mmCIF file of C-alpha atoms in Angstrom:
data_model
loop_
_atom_site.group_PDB
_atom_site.id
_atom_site.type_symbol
_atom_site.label_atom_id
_atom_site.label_comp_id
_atom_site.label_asym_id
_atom_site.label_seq_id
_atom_site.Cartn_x
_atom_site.Cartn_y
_atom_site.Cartn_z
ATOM 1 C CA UNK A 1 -12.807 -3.027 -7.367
ATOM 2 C CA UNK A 2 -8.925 -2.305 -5.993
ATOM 3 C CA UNK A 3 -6.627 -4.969 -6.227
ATOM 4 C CA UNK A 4 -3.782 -5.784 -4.834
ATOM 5 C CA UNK A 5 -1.159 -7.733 -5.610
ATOM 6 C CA UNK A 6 1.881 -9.157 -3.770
ATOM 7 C CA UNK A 7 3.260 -11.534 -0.288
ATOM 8 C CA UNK A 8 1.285 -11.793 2.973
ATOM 9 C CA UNK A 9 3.504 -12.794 5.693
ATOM 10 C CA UNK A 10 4.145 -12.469 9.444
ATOM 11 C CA UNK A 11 5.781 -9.716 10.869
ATOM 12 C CA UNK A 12 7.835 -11.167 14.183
ATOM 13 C CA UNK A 13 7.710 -7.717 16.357
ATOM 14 C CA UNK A 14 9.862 -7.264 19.323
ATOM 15 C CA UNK A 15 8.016 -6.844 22.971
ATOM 16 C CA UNK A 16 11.238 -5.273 24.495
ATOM 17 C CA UNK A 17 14.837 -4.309 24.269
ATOM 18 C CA UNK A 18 18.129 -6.870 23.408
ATOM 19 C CA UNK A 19 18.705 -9.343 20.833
ATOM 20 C CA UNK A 20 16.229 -11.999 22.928
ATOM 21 C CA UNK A 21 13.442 -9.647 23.358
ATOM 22 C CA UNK A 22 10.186 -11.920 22.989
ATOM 23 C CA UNK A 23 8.889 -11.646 19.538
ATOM 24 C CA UNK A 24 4.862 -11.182 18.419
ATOM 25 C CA UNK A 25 3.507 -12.933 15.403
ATOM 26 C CA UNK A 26 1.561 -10.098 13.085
ATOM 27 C CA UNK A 27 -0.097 -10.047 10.160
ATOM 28 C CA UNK A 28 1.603 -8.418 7.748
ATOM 29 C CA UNK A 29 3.571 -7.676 4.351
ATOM 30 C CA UNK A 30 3.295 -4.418 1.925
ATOM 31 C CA UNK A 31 0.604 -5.358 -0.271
ATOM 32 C CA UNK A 32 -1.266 -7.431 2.676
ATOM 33 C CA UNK A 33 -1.424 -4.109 4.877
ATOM 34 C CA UNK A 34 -2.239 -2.258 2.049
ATOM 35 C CA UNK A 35 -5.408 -4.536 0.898
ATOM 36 C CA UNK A 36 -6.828 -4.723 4.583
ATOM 37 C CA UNK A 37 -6.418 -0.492 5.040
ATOM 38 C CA UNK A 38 -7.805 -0.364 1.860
ATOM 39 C CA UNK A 39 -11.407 -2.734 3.233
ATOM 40 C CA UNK A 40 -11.154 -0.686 6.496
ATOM 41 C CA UNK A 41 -11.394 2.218 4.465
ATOM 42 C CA UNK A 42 -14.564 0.511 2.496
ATOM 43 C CA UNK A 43 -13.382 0.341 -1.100
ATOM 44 C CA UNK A 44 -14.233 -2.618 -2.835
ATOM 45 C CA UNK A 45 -10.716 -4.390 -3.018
ATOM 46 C CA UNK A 46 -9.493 -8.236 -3.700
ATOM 47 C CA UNK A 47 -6.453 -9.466 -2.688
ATOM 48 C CA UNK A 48 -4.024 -11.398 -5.115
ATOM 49 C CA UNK A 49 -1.353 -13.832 -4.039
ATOM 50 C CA UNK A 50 -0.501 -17.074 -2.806
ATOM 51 C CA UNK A 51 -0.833 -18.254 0.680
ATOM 52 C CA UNK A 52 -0.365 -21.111 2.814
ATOM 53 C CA UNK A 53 -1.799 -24.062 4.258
ATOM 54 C CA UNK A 54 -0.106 -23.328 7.526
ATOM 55 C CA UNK A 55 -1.858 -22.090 10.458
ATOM 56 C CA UNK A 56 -0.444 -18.797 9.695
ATOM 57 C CA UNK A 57 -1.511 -18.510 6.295
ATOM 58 C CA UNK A 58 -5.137 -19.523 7.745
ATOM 59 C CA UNK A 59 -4.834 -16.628 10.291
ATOM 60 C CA UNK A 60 -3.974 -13.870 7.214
ATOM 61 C CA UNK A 61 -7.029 -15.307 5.114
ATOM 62 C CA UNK A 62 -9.231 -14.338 8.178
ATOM 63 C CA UNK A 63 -8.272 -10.975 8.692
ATOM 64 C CA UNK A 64 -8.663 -10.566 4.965
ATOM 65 C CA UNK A 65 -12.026 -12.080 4.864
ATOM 66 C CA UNK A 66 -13.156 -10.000 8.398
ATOM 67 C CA UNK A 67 -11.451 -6.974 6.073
ATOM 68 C CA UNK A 68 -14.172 -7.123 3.938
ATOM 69 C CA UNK A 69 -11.491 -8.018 1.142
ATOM 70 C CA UNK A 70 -12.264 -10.536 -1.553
ATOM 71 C CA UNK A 71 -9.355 -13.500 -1.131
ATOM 72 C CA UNK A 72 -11.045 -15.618 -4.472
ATOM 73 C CA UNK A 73 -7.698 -14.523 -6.365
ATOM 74 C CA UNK A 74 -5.477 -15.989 -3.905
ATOM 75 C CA UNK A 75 -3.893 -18.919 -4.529
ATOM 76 C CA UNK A 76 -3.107 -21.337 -1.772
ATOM 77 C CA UNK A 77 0.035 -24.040 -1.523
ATOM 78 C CA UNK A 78 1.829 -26.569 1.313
ATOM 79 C CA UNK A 79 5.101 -24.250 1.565
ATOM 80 C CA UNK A 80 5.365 -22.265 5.094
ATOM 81 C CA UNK A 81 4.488 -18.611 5.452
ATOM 82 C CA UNK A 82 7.111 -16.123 5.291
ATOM 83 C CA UNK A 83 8.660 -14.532 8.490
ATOM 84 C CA UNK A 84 10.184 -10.865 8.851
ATOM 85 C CA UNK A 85 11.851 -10.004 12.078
ATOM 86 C CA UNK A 86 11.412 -6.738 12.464
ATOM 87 C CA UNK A 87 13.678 -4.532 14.772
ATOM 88 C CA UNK A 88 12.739 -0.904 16.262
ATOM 89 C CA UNK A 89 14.786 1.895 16.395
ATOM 90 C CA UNK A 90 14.602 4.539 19.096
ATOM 91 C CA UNK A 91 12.029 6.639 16.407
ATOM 92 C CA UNK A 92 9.864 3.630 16.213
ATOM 93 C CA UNK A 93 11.072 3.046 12.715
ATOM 94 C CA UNK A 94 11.076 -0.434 11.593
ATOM 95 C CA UNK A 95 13.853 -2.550 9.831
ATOM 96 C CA UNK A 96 13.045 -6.199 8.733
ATOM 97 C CA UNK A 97 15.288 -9.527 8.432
ATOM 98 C CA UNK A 98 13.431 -12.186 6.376
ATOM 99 C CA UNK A 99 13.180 -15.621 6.200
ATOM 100 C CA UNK A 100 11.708 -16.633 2.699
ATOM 101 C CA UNK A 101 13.622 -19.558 1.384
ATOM 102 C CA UNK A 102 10.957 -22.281 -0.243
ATOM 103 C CA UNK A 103 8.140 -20.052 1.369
ATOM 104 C CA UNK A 104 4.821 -20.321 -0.292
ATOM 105 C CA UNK A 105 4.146 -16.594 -1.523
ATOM 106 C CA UNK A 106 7.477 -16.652 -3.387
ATOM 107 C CA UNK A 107 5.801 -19.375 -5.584
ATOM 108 C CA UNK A 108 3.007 -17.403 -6.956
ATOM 109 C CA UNK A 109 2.135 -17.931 -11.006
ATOM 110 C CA UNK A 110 0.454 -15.450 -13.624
ATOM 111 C CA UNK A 111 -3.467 -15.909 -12.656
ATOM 112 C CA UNK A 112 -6.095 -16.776 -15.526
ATOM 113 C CA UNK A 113 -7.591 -13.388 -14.507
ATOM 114 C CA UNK A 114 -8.676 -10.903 -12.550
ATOM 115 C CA UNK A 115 -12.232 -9.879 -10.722
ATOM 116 C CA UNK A 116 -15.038 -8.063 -12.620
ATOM 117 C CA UNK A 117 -14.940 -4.906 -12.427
ATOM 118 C CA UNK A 118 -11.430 -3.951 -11.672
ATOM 119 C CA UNK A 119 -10.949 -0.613 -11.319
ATOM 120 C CA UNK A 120 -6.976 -0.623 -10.315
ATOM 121 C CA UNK A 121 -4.134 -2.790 -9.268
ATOM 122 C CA UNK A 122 -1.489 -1.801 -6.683
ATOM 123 C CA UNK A 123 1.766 -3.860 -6.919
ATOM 124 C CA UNK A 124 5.441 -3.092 -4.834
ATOM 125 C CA UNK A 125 7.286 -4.872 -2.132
ATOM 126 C CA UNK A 126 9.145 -8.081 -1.695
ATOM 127 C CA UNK A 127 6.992 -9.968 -4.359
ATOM 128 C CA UNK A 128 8.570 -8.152 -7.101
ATOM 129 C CA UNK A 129 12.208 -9.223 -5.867
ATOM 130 C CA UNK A 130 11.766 -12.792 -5.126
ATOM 131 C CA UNK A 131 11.537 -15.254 -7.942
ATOM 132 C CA UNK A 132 10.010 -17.423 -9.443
ATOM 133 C CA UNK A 133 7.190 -14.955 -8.116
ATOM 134 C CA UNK A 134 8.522 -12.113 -9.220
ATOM 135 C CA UNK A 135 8.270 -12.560 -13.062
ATOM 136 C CA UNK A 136 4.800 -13.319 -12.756
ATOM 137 C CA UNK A 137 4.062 -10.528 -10.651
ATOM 138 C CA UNK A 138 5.947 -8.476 -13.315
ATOM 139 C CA UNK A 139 3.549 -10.274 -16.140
ATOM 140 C CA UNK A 140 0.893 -9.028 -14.425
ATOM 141 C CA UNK A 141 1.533 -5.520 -14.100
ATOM 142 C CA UNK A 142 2.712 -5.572 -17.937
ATOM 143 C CA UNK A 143 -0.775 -7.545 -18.871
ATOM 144 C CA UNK A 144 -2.884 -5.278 -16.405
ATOM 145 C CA UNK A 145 -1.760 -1.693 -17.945
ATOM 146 C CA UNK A 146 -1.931 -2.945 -21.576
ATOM 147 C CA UNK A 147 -5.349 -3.466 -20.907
ATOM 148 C CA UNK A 148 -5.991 0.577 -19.613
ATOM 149 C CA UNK A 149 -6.317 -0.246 -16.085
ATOM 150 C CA UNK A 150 -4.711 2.168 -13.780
ATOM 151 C CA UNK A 151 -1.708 0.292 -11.796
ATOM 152 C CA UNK A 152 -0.007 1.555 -8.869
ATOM 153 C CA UNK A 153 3.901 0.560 -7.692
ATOM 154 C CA UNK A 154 5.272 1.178 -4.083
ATOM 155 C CA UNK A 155 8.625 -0.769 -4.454
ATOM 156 C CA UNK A 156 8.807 -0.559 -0.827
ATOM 157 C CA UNK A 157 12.958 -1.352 -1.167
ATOM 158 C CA UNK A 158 13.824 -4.106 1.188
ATOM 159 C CA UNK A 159 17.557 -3.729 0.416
ATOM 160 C CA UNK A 160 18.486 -7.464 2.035
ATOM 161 C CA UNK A 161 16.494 -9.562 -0.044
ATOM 162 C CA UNK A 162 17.855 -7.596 -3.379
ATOM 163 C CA UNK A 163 21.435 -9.571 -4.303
ATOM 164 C CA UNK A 164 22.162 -7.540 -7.021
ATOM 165 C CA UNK A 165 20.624 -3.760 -7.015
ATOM 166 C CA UNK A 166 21.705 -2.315 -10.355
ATOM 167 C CA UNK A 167 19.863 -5.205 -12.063
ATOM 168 C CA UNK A 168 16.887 -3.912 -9.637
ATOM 169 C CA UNK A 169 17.186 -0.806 -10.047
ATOM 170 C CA UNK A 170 17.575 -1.422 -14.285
ATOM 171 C CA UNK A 171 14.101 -3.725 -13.731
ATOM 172 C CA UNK A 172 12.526 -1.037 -11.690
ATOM 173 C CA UNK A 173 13.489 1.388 -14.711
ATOM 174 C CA UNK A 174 12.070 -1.499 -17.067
ATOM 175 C CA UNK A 175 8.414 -1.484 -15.003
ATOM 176 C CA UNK A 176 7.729 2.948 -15.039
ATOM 177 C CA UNK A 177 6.129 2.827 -18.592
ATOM 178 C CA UNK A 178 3.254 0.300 -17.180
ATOM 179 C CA UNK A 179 3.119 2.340 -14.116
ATOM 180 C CA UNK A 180 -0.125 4.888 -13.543
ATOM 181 C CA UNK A 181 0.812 6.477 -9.946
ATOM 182 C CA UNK A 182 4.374 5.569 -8.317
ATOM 183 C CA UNK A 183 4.630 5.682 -4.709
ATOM 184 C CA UNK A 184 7.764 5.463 -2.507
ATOM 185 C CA UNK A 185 10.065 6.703 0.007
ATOM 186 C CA UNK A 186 12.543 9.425 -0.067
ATOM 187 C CA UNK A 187 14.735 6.392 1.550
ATOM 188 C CA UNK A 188 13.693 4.252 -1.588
ATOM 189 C CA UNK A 189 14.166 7.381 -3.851
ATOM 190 C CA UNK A 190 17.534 7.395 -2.530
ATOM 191 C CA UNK A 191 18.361 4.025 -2.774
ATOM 192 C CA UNK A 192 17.418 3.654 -6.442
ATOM 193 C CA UNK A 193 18.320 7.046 -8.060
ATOM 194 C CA UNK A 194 16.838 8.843 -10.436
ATOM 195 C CA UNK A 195 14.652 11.887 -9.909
ATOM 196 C CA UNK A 196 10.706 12.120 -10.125
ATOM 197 C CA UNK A 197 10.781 14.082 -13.241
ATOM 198 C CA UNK A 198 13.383 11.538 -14.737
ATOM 199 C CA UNK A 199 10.461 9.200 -13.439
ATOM 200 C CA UNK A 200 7.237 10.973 -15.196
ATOM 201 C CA UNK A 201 9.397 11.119 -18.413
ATOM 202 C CA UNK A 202 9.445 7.167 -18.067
ATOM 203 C CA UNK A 203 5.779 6.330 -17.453
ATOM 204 C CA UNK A 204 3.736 6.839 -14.529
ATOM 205 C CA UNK A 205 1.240 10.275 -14.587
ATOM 206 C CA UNK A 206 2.192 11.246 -11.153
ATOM 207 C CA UNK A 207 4.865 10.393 -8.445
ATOM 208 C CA UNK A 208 4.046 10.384 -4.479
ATOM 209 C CA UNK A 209 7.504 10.947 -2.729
ATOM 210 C CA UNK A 210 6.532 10.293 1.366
ATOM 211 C CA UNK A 211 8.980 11.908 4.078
ATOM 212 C CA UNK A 212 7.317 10.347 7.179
ATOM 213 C CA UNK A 213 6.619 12.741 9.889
ATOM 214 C CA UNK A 214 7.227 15.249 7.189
ATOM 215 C CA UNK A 215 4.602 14.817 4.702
ATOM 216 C CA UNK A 216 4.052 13.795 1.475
ATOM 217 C CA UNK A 217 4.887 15.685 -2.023
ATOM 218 C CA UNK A 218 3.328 14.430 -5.485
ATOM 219 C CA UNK A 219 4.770 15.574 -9.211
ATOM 220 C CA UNK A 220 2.604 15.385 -11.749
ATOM 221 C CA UNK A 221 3.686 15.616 -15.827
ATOM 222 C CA UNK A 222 2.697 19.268 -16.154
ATOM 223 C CA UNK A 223 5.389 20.312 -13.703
ATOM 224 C CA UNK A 224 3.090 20.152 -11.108
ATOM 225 C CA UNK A 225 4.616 20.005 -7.323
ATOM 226 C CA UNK A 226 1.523 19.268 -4.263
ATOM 227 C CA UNK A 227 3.164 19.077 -1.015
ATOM 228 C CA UNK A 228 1.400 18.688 2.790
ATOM 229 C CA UNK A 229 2.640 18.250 5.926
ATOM 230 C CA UNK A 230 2.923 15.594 7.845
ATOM 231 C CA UNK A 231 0.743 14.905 10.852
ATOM 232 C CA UNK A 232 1.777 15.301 14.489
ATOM 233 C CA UNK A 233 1.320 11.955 16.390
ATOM 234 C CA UNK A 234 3.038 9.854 19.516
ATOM 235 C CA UNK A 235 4.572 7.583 17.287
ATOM 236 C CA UNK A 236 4.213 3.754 18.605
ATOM 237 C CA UNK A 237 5.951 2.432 15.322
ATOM 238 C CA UNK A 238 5.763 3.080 11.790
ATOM 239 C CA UNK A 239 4.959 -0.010 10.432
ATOM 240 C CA UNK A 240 2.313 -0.305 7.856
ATOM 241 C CA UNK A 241 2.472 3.344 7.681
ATOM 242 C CA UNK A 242 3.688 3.643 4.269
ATOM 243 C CA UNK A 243 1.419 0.781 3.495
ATOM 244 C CA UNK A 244 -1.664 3.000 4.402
ATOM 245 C CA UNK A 245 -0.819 5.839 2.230
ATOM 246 C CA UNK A 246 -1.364 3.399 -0.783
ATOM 247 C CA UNK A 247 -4.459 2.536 0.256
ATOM 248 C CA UNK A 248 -5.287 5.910 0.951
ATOM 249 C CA UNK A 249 -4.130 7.137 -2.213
ATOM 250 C CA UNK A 250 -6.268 4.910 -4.174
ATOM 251 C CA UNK A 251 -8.957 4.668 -1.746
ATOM 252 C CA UNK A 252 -8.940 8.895 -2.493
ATOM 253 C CA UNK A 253 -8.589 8.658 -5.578
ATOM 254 C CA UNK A 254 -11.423 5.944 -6.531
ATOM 255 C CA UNK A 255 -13.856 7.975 -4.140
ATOM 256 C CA UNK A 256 -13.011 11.346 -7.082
ATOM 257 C CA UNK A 257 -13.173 8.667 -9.827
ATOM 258 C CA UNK A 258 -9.598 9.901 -10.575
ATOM 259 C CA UNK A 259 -8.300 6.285 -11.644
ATOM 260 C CA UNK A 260 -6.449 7.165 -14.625
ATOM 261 C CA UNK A 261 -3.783 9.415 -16.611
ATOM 262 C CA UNK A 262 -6.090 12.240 -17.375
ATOM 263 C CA UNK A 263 -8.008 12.250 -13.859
ATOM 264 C CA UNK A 264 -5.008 12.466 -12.277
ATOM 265 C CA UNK A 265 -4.175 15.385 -14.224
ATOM 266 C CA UNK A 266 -7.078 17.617 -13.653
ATOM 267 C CA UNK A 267 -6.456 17.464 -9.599
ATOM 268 C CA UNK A 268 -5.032 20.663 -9.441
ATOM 269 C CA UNK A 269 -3.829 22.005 -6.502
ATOM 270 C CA UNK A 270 -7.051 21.819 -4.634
ATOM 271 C CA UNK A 271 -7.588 18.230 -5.361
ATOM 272 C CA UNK A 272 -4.194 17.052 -4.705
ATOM 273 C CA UNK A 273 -3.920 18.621 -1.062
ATOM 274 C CA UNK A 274 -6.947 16.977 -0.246
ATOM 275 C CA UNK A 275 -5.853 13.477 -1.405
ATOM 276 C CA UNK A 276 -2.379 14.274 0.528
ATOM 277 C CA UNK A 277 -4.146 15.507 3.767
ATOM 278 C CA UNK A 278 -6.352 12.364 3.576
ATOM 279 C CA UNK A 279 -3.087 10.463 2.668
ATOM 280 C CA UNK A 280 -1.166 11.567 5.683
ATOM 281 C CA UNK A 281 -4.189 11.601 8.432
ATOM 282 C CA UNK A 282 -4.317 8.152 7.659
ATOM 283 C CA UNK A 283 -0.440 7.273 8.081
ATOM 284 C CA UNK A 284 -0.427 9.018 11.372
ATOM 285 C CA UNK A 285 -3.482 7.348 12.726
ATOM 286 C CA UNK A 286 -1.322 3.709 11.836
ATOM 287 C CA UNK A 287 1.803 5.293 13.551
ATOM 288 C CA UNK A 288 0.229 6.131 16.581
ATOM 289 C CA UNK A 289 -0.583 2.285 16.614
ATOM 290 C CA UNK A 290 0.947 -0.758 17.823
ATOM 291 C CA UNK A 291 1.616 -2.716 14.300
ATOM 292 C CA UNK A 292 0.117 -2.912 10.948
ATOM 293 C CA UNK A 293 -3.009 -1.242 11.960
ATOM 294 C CA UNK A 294 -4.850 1.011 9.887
ATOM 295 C CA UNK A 295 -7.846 3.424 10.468
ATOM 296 C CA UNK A 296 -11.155 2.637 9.705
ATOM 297 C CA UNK A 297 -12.934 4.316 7.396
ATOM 298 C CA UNK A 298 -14.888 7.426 6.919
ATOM 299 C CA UNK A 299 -17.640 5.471 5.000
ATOM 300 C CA UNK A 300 -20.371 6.720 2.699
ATOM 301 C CA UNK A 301 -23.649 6.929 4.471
ATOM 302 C CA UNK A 302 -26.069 4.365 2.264
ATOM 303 C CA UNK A 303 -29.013 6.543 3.067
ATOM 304 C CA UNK A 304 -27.496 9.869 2.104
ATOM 305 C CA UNK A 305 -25.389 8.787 -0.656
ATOM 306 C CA UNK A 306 -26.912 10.485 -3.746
ATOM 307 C CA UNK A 307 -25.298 12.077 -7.275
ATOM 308 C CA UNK A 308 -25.271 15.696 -6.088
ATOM 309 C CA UNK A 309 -23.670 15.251 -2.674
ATOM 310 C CA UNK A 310 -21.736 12.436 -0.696
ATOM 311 C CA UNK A 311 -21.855 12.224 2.977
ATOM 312 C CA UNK A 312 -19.634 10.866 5.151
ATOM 313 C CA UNK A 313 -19.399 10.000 8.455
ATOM 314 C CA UNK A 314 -16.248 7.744 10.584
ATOM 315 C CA UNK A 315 -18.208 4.853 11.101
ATOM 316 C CA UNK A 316 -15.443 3.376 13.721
ATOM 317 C CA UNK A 317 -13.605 4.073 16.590
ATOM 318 C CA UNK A 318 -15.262 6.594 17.972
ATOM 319 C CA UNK A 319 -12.217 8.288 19.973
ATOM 320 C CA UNK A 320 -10.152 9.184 16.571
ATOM 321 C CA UNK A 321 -8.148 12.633 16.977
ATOM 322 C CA UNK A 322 -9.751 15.661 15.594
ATOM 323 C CA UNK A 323 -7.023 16.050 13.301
ATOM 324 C CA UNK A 324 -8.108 12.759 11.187
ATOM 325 C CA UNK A 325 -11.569 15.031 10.135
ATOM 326 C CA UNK A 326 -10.733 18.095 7.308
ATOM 327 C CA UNK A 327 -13.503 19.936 5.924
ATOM 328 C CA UNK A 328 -11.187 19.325 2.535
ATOM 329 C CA UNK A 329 -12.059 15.705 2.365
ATOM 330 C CA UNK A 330 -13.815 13.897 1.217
ATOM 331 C CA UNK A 331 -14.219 15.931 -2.258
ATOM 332 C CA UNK A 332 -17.776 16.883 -3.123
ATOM 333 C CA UNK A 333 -18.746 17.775 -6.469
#
């Protein structure tokens, strides 16, 4: 079981050009995109936050639940869901104004526990600026690593909600040692400083730097330095892209039963531009989308599932490019 942790909220997306373009309600937030790629993909995964009452909050519990994603964790409250505007640039990228002033994801508290069986917990995005949320979110990546389970950050910088960024960037500093595999921008990179070796020296076994169309690059401890290019694609936006590399990441790396320090280690070269190529097939396939919309997977095949081989076969759409099938993934042993 993959869990993640953070806000669900509704993306306002604009239909057309000018400041009064129409706007479309979609599901949405970091950790939300990231737990429904993740069920798309078919990992086990639960999804930990709180939600609303409101009709909106309904509508992001049913995706969840059609997901295939476990919502027991979440907790629920009166407050409205939070709204990010997003605006397009001419690229398709996507930058966000948000509304999250007495919203109800903001308000989350420290949970009792997690589900049996979890294997990993994925944290990042606006829950881990926005208090009184924030400091439990923060508790529970602490907890959740003192215990040995493999955690995953994607701070996912949302540079208007931060008031003060050297105390963010000084907390960010204060989360690496409870951090297992650190995932982020070159934009965020740039935005908080540092360097991934300066990173790896902190905490976390590896660090996944992603370039957009340009690929991805992961540092390991040993000096190690895995890059891939990105994946050609008519880009309709790019949000959720980003998003889907986490899942894919941990999706990957749960399939090689590489969830921890020394897994991720042994990769090697081999491994690593597998889980990248995987990594980036599945960002492109969400960019060449209209929203938050992730692949579906390439799931195991129950009846040919076995210990000496794994099978694997896209179980839907049907029309997905050729490029989203490598004979490099999934691993076999």
């Amino acid at each position: 079981m993959i869990v993640v942790a953070g806000e669900a909220l509704i993306d306002l997306v604009p239909q057309g050009t000018g400041a009064l373009a129409a706007l479309r309600p979609a599901l949405g937030g970091g950790p939300y995109n990231t737990a429904v790629a993740l069920g798309r993909l078919g990992s086990p995964v639960a999804f930990c936050s709180r939600v609303s009452h409101d009709a909106f909050g309904e509508a992001l519990l049913d995706r969840l639940r059609e997901t295939g994603v476990d919502v027991s964790p979440v907790q629920r409250g009166a407050e409205p869901t939070t709204l990010a505007v997003a605006s397009l640039d001419a690229d398709g990228s996507a930058a966000y104004s948000f509304y999250v002033d007495g919203t109800a994801d903001r308000l989350f508290s420290l949970p009792a526990g997690l589900p049996s069986g979890t294997r990993a917990v994925s944290f990042g995005t606006c829950s881990l600026v926005l208090e009184p949320g924030a400091s439990a979110y923060e508790e529970l990546l602490r907890e959740t690593a003192a215990r040995g389970v493999f955690t995953a950050l994607d701070p996912n910088i949302r540079a208007g909600l931060i008031p003060d960024p050297d105390a963010y960037r000084a907390r960010f500093k204060s989360w690496l040692p409870s951090v297992s595999l650190l995932k982020l921008s070159a934009e965020d990179a740039e935005w908080l400083g540092g360097t991934p070796g300066e990173w790896l020296a902190a905490g976390p076994a590896a660090v996944v730097v992603t370039r957009g169309g340009d690929g991805l690059t992961a540092f390991t401890r040993d000096g190690g330095e895995y890059t891939v290019p990105g994946e050609r694609v008519e880009v309709v936006d790019t949000i959720g892209a980003g998003d889907t590399v986490n899942a894919a990441l941990l999706h990957g790396l749960a399939a090689r039963d590489a969830l921890g320090d020394a897994a991720l280690a042994a990769l090697g070269p081999d491994g690593w531009a597998g889980l990248l190529g995987f990594a980036a097939r599945a960002a492109a396939v969400t960019c060449s989308r209209a929203g938050a919309e992730p692949p579906s997977a390439l799931r195991p095949c129950s009846s040919a599932w076995s210990s000496s081989r794994r099978a694997w076969r896209p179980s839907w759409p049907p029309s997905w490019p050729s490029w989203w099938r490598s004979p490099s993934w999934p691993p076999r042993p």
